[in-house]
mmCIF file of C-alpha atoms in Angstrom:
data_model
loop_
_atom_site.group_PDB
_atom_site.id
_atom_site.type_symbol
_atom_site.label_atom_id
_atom_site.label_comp_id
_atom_site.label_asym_id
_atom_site.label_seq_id
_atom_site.Cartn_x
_atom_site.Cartn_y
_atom_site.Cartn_z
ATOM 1 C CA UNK A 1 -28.911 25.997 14.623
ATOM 2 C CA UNK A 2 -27.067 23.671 12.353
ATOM 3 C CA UNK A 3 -27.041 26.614 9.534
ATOM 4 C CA UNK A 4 -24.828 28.387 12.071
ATOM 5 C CA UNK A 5 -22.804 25.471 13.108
ATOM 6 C CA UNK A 6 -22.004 24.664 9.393
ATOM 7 C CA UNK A 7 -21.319 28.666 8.844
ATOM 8 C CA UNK A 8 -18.785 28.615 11.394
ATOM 9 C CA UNK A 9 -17.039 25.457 10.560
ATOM 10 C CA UNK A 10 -16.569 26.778 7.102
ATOM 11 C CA UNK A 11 -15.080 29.776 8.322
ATOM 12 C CA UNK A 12 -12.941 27.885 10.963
ATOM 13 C CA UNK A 13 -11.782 25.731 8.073
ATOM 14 C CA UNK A 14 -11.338 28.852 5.463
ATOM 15 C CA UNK A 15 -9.171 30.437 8.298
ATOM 16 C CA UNK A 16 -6.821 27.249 9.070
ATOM 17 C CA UNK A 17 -6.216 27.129 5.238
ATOM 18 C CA UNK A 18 -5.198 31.095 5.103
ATOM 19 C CA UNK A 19 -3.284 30.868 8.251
ATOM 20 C CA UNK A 20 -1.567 27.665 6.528
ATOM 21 C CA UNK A 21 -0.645 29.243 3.438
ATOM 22 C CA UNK A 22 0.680 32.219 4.887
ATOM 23 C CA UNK A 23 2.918 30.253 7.539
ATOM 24 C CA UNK A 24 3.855 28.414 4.021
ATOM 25 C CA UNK A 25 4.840 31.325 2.248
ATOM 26 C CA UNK A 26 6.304 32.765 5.340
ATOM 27 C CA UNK A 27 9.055 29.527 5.794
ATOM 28 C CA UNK A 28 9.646 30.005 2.027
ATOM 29 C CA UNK A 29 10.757 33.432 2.129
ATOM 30 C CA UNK A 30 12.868 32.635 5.211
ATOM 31 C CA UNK A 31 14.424 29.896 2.931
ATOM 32 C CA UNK A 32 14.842 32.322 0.077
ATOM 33 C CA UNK A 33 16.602 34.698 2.076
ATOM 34 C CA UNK A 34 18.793 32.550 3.829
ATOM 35 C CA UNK A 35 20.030 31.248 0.425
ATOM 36 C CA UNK A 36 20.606 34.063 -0.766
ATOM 37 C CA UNK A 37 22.749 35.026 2.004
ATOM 38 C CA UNK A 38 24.444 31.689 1.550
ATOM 39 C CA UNK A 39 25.357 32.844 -2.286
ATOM 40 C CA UNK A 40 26.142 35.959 -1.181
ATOM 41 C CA UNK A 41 28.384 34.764 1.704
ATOM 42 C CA UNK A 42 29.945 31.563 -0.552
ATOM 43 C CA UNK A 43 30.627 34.536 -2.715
ATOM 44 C CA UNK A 44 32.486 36.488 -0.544
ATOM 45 C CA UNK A 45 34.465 33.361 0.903
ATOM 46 C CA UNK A 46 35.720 32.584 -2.608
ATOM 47 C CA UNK A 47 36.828 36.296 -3.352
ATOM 48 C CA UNK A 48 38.576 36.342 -0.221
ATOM 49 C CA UNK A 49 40.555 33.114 -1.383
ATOM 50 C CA UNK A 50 41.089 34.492 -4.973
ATOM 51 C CA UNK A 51 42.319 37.533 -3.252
ATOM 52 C CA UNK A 52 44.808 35.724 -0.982
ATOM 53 C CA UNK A 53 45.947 33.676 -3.655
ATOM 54 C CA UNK A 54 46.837 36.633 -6.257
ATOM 55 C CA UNK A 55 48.594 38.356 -3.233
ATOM 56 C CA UNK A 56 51.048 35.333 -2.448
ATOM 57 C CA UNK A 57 51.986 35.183 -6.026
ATOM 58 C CA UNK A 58 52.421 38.499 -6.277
ATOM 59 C CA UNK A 59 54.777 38.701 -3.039
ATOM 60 C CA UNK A 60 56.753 35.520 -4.016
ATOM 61 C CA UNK A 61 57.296 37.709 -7.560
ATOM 62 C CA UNK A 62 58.810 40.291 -5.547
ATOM 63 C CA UNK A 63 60.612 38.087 -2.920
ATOM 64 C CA UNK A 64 64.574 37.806 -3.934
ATOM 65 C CA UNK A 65 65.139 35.244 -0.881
ATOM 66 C CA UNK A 66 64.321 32.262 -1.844
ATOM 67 C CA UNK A 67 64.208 30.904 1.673
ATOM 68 C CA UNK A 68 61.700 33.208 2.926
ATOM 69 C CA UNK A 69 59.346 32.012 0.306
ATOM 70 C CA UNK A 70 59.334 28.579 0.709
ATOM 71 C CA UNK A 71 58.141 29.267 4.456
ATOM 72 C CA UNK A 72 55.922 31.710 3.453
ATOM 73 C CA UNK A 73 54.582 29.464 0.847
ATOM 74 C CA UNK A 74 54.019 26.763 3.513
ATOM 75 C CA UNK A 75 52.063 29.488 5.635
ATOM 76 C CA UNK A 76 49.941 30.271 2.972
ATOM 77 C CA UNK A 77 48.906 26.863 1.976
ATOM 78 C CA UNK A 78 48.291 26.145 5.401
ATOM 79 C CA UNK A 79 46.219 29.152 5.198
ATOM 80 C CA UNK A 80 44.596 28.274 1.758
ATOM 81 C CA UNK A 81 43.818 24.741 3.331
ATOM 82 C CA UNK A 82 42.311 26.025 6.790
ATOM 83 C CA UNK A 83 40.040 28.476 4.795
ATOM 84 C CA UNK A 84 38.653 25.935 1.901
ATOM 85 C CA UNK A 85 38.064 23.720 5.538
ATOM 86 C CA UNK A 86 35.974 26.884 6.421
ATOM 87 C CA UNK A 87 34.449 27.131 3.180
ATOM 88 C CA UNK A 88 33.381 23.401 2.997
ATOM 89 C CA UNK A 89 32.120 23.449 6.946
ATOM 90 C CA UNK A 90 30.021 26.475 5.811
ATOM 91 C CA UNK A 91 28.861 24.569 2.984
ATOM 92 C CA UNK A 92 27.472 21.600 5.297
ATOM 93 C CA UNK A 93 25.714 24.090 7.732
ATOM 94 C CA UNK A 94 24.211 25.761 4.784
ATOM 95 C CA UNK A 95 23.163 22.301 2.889
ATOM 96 C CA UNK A 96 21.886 21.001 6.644
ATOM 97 C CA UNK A 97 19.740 24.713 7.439
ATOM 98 C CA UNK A 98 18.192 23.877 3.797
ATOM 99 C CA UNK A 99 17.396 20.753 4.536
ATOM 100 C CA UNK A 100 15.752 21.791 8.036
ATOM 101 C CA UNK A 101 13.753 24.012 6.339
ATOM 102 C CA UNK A 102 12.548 21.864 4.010
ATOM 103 C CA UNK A 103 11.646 19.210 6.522
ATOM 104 C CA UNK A 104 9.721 21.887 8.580
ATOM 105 C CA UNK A 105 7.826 23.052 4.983
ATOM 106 C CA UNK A 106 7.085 19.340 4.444
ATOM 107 C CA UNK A 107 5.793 18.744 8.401
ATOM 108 C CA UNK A 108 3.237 22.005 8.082
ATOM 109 C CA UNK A 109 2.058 20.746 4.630
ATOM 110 C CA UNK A 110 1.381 17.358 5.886
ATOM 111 C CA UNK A 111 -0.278 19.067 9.075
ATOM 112 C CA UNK A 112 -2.096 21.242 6.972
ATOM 113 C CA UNK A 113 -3.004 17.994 5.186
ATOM 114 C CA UNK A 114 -4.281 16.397 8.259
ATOM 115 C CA UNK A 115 -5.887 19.297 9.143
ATOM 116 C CA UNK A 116 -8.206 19.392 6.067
ATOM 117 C CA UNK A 117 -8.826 15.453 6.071
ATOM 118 C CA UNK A 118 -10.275 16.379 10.019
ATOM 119 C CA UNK A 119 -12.576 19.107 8.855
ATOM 120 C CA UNK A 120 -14.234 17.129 5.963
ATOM 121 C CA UNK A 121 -14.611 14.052 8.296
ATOM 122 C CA UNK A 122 -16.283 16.549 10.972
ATOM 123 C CA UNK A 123 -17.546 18.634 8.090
ATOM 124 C CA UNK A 124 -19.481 15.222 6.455
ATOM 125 C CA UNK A 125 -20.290 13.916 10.383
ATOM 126 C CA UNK A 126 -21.929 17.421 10.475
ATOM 127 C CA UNK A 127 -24.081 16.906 7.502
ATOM 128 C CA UNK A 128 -24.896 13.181 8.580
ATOM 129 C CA UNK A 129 -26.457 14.348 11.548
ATOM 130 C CA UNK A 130 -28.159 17.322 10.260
ATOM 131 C CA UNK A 131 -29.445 14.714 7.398
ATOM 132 C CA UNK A 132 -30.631 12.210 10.786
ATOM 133 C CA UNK A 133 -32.482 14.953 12.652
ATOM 134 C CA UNK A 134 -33.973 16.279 9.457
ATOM 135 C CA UNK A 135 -35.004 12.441 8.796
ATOM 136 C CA UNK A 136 -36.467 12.130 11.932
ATOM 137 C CA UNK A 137 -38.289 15.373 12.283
ATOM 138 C CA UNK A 138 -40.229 14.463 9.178
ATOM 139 C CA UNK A 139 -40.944 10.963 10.643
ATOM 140 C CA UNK A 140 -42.090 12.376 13.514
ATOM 141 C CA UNK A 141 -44.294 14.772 11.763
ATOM 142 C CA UNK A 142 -45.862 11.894 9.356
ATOM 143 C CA UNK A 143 -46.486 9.458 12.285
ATOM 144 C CA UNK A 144 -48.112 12.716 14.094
ATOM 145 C CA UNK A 145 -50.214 12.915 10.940
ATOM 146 C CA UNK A 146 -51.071 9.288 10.290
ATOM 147 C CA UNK A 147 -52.184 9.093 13.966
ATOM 148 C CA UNK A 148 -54.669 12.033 14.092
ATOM 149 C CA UNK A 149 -56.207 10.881 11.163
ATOM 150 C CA UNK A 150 -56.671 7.774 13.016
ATOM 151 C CA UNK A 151 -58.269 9.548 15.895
ATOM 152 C CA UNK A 152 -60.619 11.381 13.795
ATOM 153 C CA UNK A 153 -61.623 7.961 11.813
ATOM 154 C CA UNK A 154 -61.988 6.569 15.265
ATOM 155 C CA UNK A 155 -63.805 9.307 16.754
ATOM 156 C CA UNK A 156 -66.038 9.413 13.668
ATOM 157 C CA UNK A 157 -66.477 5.549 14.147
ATOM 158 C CA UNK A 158 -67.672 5.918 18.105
ATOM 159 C CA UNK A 159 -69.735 9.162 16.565
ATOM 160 C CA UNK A 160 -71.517 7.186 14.309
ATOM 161 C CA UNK A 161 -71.228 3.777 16.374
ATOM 162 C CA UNK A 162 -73.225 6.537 19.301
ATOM 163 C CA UNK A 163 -75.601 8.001 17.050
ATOM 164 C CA UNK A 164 -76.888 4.474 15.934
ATOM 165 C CA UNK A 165 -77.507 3.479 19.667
#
């Protein structure tokens, strides 16, 4: 009975700890990837800007009005500025997803945590009472002993106690 009680809380608890790491590993990879895409992305952003820089000095090379490229200048700082504000509001998602992440790793490790602390205080209340029942059986057996040798010494005393009589 308690054999298979332990058995099963050891495979209970051997589970929890798989299913933890996996859920682990699982939230890291997400993290991974979404970093990556967040490299990837940043990388992209900042191309884009190079890009659209090297094109508005190459069209105010080629502009003879010098009129038209002080507005167009304008426009494309204006553009420049509204695009780093992109950039930089992309940045802050990206730094607050990361940091969501890591909150929700550092929640299921410290659940996982609690988790394990449970088992051995159920796993040692377990062994406790197996240790009791155990203690008491073999009370139980001695005092079933000690008083049928009592019986017999009494039984030989009324015997012997008859036969004299």
């Amino acid at each position: 009975m308690s054999g298979c009680s332990h058995d099963e809380t050891e495979k209970t608890q051997l589970l929890d700890e798989l299913v933890a790491i996996a859920d682990d590993q699982r939230a890291i990879k997400e993290e991974r990837q979404m970093a990556s895409s967040a490299v990837k992305e940043q990388a992209l952003t900042a191309t884009a800007l190079i890009r659209d820089e090297t094109m508005q000095r190459a069209s105010k090379r080629k502009s003879v009005d010098g009129d038209d490229d002080v507005t167009t200048s304008k426009k494309e700082m204006a553009l420049i500025v509204v695009q780093q504000a992109e950039i930089d509001l992309e940045k802050q998602r990206l730094e607050y997803k990361k940091l969501k992440l890591q909150a929700g790793v550092n929640e299921q490790a410290l659940a996982r945590k609690e988790r394990a602390e449970m088992r051995e205080i159920e796993l040692k209340r377990h062994t406790d009472l197996c240790r009791n029942l155990r203690l008491r059986a073999t009370s139980q057996h001695k005092h079933n002993l000690g008083g049928a040798v009592e019986s017999r010494a009494m039984l030989g005393g009324v015997l012997i106690s008859w036969r004299q009589n």
